[in-house]
Short mmCIF file of C-alpha atoms in Angstrom, two decimals:
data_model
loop_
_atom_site.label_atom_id
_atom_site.label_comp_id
_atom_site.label_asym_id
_atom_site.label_seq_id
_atom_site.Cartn_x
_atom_site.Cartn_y
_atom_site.Cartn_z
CA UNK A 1349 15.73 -25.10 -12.78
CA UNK A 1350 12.68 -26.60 -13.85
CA UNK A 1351 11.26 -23.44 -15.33
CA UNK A 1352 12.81 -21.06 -18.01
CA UNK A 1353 10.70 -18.28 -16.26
CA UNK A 1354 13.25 -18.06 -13.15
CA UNK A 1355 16.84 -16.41 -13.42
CA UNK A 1356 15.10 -13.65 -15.25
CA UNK A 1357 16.99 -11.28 -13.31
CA UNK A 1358 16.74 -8.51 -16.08
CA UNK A 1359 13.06 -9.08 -15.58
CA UNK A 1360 13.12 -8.38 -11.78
CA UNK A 1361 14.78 -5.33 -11.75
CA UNK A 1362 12.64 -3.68 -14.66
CA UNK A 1363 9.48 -4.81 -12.98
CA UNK A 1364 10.77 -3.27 -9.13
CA UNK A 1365 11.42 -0.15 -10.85
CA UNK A 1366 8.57 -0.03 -13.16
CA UNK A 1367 5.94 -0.21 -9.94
CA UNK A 1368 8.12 1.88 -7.59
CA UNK A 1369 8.34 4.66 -10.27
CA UNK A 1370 4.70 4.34 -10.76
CA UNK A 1371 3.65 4.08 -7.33
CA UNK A 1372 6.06 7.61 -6.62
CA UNK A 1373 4.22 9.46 -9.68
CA UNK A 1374 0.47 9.27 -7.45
CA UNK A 1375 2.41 9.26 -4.15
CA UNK A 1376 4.98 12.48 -4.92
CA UNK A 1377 7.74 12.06 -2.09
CA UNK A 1378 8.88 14.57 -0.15
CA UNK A 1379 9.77 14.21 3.53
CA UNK A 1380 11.98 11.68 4.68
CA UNK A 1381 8.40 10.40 6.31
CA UNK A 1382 7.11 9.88 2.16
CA UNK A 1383 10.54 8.36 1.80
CA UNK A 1384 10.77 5.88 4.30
CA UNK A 1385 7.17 5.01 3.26
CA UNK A 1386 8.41 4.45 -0.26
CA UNK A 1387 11.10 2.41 0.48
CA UNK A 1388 9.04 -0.16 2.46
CA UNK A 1389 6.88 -0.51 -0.55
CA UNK A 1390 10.37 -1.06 -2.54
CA UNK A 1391 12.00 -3.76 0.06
CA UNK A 1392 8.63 -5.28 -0.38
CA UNK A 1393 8.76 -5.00 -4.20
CA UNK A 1394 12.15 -6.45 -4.77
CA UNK A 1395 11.42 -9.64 -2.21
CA UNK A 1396 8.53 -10.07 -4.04
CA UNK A 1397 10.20 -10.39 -8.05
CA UNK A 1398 13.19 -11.50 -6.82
CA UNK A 1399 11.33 -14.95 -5.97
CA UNK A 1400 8.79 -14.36 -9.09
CA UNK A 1401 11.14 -14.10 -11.56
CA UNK A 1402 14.70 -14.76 -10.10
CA UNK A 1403 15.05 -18.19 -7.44
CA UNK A 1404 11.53 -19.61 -5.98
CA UNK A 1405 13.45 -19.96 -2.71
CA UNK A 1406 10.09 -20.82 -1.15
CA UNK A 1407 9.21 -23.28 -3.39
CA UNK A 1408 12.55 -24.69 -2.84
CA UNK A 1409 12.01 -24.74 1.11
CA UNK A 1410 8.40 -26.09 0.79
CA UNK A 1411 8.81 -28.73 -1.66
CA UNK A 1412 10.44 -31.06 0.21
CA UNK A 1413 8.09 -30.93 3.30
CA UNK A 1414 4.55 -30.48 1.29
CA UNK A 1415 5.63 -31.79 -2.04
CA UNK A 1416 3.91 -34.90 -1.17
CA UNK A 1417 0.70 -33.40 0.13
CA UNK A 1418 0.67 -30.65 -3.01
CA UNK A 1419 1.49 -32.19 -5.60
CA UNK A 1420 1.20 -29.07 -7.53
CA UNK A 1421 4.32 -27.26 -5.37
CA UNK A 1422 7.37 -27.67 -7.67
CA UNK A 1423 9.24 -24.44 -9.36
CA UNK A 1424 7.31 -23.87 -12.74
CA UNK A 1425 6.20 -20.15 -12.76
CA UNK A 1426 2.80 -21.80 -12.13
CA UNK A 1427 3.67 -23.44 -9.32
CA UNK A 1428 4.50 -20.07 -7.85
CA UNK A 1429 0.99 -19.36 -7.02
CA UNK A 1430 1.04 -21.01 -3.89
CA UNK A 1431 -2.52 -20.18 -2.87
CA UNK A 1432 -4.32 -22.34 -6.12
CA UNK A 1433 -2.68 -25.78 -4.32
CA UNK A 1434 -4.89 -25.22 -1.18
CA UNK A 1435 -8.23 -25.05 -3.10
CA UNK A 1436 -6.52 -27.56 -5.75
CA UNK A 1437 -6.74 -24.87 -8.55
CA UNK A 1438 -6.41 -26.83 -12.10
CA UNK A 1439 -6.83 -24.13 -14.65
CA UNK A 1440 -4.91 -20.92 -15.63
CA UNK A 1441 -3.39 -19.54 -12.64
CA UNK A 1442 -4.16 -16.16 -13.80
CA UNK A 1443 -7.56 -16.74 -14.01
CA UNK A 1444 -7.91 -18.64 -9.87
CA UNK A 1445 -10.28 -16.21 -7.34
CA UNK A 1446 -7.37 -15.40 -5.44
CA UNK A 1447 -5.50 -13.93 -8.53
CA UNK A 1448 -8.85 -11.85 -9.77
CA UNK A 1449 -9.24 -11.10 -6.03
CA UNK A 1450 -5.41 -9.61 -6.07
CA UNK A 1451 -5.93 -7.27 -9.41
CA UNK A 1452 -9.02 -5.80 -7.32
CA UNK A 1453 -6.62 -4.91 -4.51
CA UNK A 1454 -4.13 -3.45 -6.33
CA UNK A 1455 -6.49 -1.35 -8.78
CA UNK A 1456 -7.79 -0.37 -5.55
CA UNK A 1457 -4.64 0.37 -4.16
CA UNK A 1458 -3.21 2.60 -6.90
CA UNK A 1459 -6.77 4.59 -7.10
CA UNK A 1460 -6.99 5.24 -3.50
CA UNK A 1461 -3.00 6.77 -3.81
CA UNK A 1462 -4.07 9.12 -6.55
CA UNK A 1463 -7.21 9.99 -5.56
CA UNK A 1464 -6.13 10.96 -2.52
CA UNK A 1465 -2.86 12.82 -3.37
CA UNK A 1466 -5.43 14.84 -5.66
CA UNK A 1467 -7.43 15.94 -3.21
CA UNK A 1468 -4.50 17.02 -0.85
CA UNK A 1469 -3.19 18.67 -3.69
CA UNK A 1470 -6.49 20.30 -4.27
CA UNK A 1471 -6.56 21.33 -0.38
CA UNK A 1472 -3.32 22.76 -0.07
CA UNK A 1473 -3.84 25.52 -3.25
CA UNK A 1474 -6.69 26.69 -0.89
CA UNK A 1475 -4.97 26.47 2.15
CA UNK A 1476 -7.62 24.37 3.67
CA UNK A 1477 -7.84 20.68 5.88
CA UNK A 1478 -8.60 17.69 3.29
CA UNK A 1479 -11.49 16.42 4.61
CA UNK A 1480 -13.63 14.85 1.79
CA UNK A 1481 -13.11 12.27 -1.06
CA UNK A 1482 -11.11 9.68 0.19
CA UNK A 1483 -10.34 11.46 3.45
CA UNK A 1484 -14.17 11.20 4.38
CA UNK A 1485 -13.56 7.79 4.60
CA UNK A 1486 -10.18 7.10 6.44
CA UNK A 1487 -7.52 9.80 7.77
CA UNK A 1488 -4.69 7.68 5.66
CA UNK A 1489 -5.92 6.74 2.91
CA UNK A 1490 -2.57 6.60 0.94
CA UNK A 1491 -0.87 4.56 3.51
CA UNK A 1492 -4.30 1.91 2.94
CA UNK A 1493 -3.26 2.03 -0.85
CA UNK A 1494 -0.05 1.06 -0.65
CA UNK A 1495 -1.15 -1.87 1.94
CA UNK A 1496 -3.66 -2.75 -0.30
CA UNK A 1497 -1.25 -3.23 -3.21
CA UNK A 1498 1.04 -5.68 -0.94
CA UNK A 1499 -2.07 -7.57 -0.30
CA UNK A 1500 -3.19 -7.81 -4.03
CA UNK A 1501 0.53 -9.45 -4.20
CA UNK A 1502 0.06 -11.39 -1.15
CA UNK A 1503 -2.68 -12.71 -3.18
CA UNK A 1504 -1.54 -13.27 -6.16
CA UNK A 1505 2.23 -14.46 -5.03
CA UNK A 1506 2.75 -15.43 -2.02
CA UNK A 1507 6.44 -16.00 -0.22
CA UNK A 1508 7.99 -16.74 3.36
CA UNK A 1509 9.96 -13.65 2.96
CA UNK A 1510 6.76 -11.29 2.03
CA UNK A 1511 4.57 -12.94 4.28
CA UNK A 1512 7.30 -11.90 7.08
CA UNK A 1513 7.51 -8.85 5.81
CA UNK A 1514 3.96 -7.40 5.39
CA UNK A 1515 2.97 -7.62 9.21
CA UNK A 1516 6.41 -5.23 9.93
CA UNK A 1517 5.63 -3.01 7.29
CA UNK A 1518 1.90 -2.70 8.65
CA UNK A 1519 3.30 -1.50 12.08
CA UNK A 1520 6.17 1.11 9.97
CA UNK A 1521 3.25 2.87 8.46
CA UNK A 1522 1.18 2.65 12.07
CA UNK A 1523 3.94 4.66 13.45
CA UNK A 1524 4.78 6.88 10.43
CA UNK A 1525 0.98 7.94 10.38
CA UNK A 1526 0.61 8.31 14.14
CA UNK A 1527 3.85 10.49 14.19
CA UNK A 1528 2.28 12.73 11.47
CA UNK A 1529 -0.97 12.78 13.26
CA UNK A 1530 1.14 14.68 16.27
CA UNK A 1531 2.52 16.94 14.15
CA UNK A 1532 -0.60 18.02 12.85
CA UNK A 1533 -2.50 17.97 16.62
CA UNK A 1534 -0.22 20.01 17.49
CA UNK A 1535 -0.25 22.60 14.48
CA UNK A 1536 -4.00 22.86 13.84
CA UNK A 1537 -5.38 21.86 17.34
CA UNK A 1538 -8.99 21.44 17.67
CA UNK A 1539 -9.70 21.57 13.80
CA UNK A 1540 -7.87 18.57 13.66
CA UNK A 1541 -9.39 17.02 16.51
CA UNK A 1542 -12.75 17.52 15.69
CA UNK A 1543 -11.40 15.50 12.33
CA UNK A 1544 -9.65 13.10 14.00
CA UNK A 1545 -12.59 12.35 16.37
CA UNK A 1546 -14.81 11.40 13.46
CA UNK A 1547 -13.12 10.07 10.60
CA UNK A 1548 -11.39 6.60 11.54
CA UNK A 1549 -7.22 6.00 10.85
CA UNK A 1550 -7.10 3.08 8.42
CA UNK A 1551 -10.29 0.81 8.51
CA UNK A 1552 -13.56 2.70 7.06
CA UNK A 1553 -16.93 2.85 8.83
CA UNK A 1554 -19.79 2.08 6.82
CA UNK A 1555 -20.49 4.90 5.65
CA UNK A 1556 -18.24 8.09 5.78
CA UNK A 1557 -18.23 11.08 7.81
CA UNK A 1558 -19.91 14.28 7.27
CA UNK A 1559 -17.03 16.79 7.15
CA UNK A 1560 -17.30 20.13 8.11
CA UNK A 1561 -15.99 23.61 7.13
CA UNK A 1562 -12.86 24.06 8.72
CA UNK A 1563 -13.44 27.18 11.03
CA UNK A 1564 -11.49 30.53 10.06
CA UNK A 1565 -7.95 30.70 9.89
CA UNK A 1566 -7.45 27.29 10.84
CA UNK A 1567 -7.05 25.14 7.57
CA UNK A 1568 -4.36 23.14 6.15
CA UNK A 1569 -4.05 19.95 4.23
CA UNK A 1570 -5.28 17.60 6.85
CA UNK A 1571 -1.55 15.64 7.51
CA UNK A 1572 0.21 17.48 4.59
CA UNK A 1573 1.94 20.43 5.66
CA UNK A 1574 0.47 22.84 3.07
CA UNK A 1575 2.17 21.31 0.75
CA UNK A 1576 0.83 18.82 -2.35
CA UNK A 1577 4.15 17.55 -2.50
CA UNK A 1578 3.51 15.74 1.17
CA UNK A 1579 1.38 12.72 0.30
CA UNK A 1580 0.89 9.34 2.10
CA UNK A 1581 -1.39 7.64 3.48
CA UNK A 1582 -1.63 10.21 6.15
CA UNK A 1583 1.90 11.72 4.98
CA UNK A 1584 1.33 14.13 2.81
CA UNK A 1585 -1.98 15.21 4.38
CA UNK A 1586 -1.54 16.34 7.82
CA UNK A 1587 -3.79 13.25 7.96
CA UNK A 1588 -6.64 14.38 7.10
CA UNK A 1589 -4.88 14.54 4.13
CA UNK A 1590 -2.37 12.30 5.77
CA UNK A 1591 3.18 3.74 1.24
#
């Protein structure tokens, strides 16, 4: 191997479990929902160091079709920023638009996970529908973090087997968040509607709604079942509160 940065396999495992255990202390799993959400994220994580740090298998694949044509594709740690060869990228790696570009998504990512799993939390000690912060915005606005964090890797690293990947685990969290978003209809019925009618699932408007006080007696943490523990895009947040 051309590099002394591959066959770090020490390396890939502490750097899967260091953003999986960080990613779990905004997102608190509960459910088997929150779990299945987190272990997308995982599958994605370990596909993702496993060529970083362990084999460049799609360096290996690539090379002998585009090697000619990029002359920059070969399996130095450098070389695994595929993106840089397409706009011919000579300097630091670290320092190419799409790598400053991919520490924007995931800083993004990771805010929009805590910030909304405090606001659920927030709702559900007053028994009431998360409606504001990042909830204004978007119904699942954890689920949108942890998509935006495989993008900022996308970005930064991309592979066959991640590229394959992210487009499946866009349609798991579609139907884990529409699957909450039933629950929820059908526990806190036109409060949620009224919710659901304004505020969009995943891609912001402009600007945000307006929320309004959740009529008497019917509150709860908009896609969380009353509980801060539930958090997720949409998860833990009866989606309004509701990888």
């Amino acid at each position: 191997m051309a590099d002394a940065a591959y066959g770090l396999w020490p390396l890939v495992a502490l750097n899967t479990i260091l953003f999986v255990v960080f990613a779990a202390s905004f997102f608190h799993p509960k459910s088997k929902r929150d779990w299945r959400a987190m272990g997308a994220y995982s599958a994605f994580l370990v596909a993702l160091f496993t060529e970083m740090y362990g084999t460049p298998l799609t360096i290996y694949l690539l090379g002998s079709w585009l090697g000619s044509q990029f002359p920059l594709l070969k399996d130095t740690h450098a070389g695994g920023h595929l993106w840089n060869d397409l706009i011919n990228w000579q300097g630091d790696p670290h320092l190419s638009p799409f790598h400053l570009a991919s520490y924007a998504a995931l800083g993004t990512g990771f805010w929009l996970i805590a910030a909304a799993w405090k606001r659920l939390h927030e709702a559900a000690q007053h028994d009431e529908l998360a409606t504001t912060g990042p909830y204004a915005w978007v119904r699942h606005p954890q689920y949108d973090g942890f998509l935006l964090i495989m993008i900022g890797f996308l970005l930064q690293w991309p592979t066959i087997p991640t590229l394959i990947m992210f487009p499946v685990l866009v349609y798991v969290y579609v139907r884990l968040a529409r699957s909450e978003e039933r629950e929820v209809a059908k526990e806190f019925g036109e409060q949620w509607d009224a919710y659901a009618a304004r505020t969009p699932a995943f891609l912001p408007r402009h600007r945000p709604a307006r929320s309004a006080t959740p009529p008497p007696g019917r509150h709860a943490a908009s896609g969380q079942q009353r509980q801060p523990q539930r958090t997720a895009g949409t998860h833990h947040s009866h989606t309004g509160s509701s990888p």
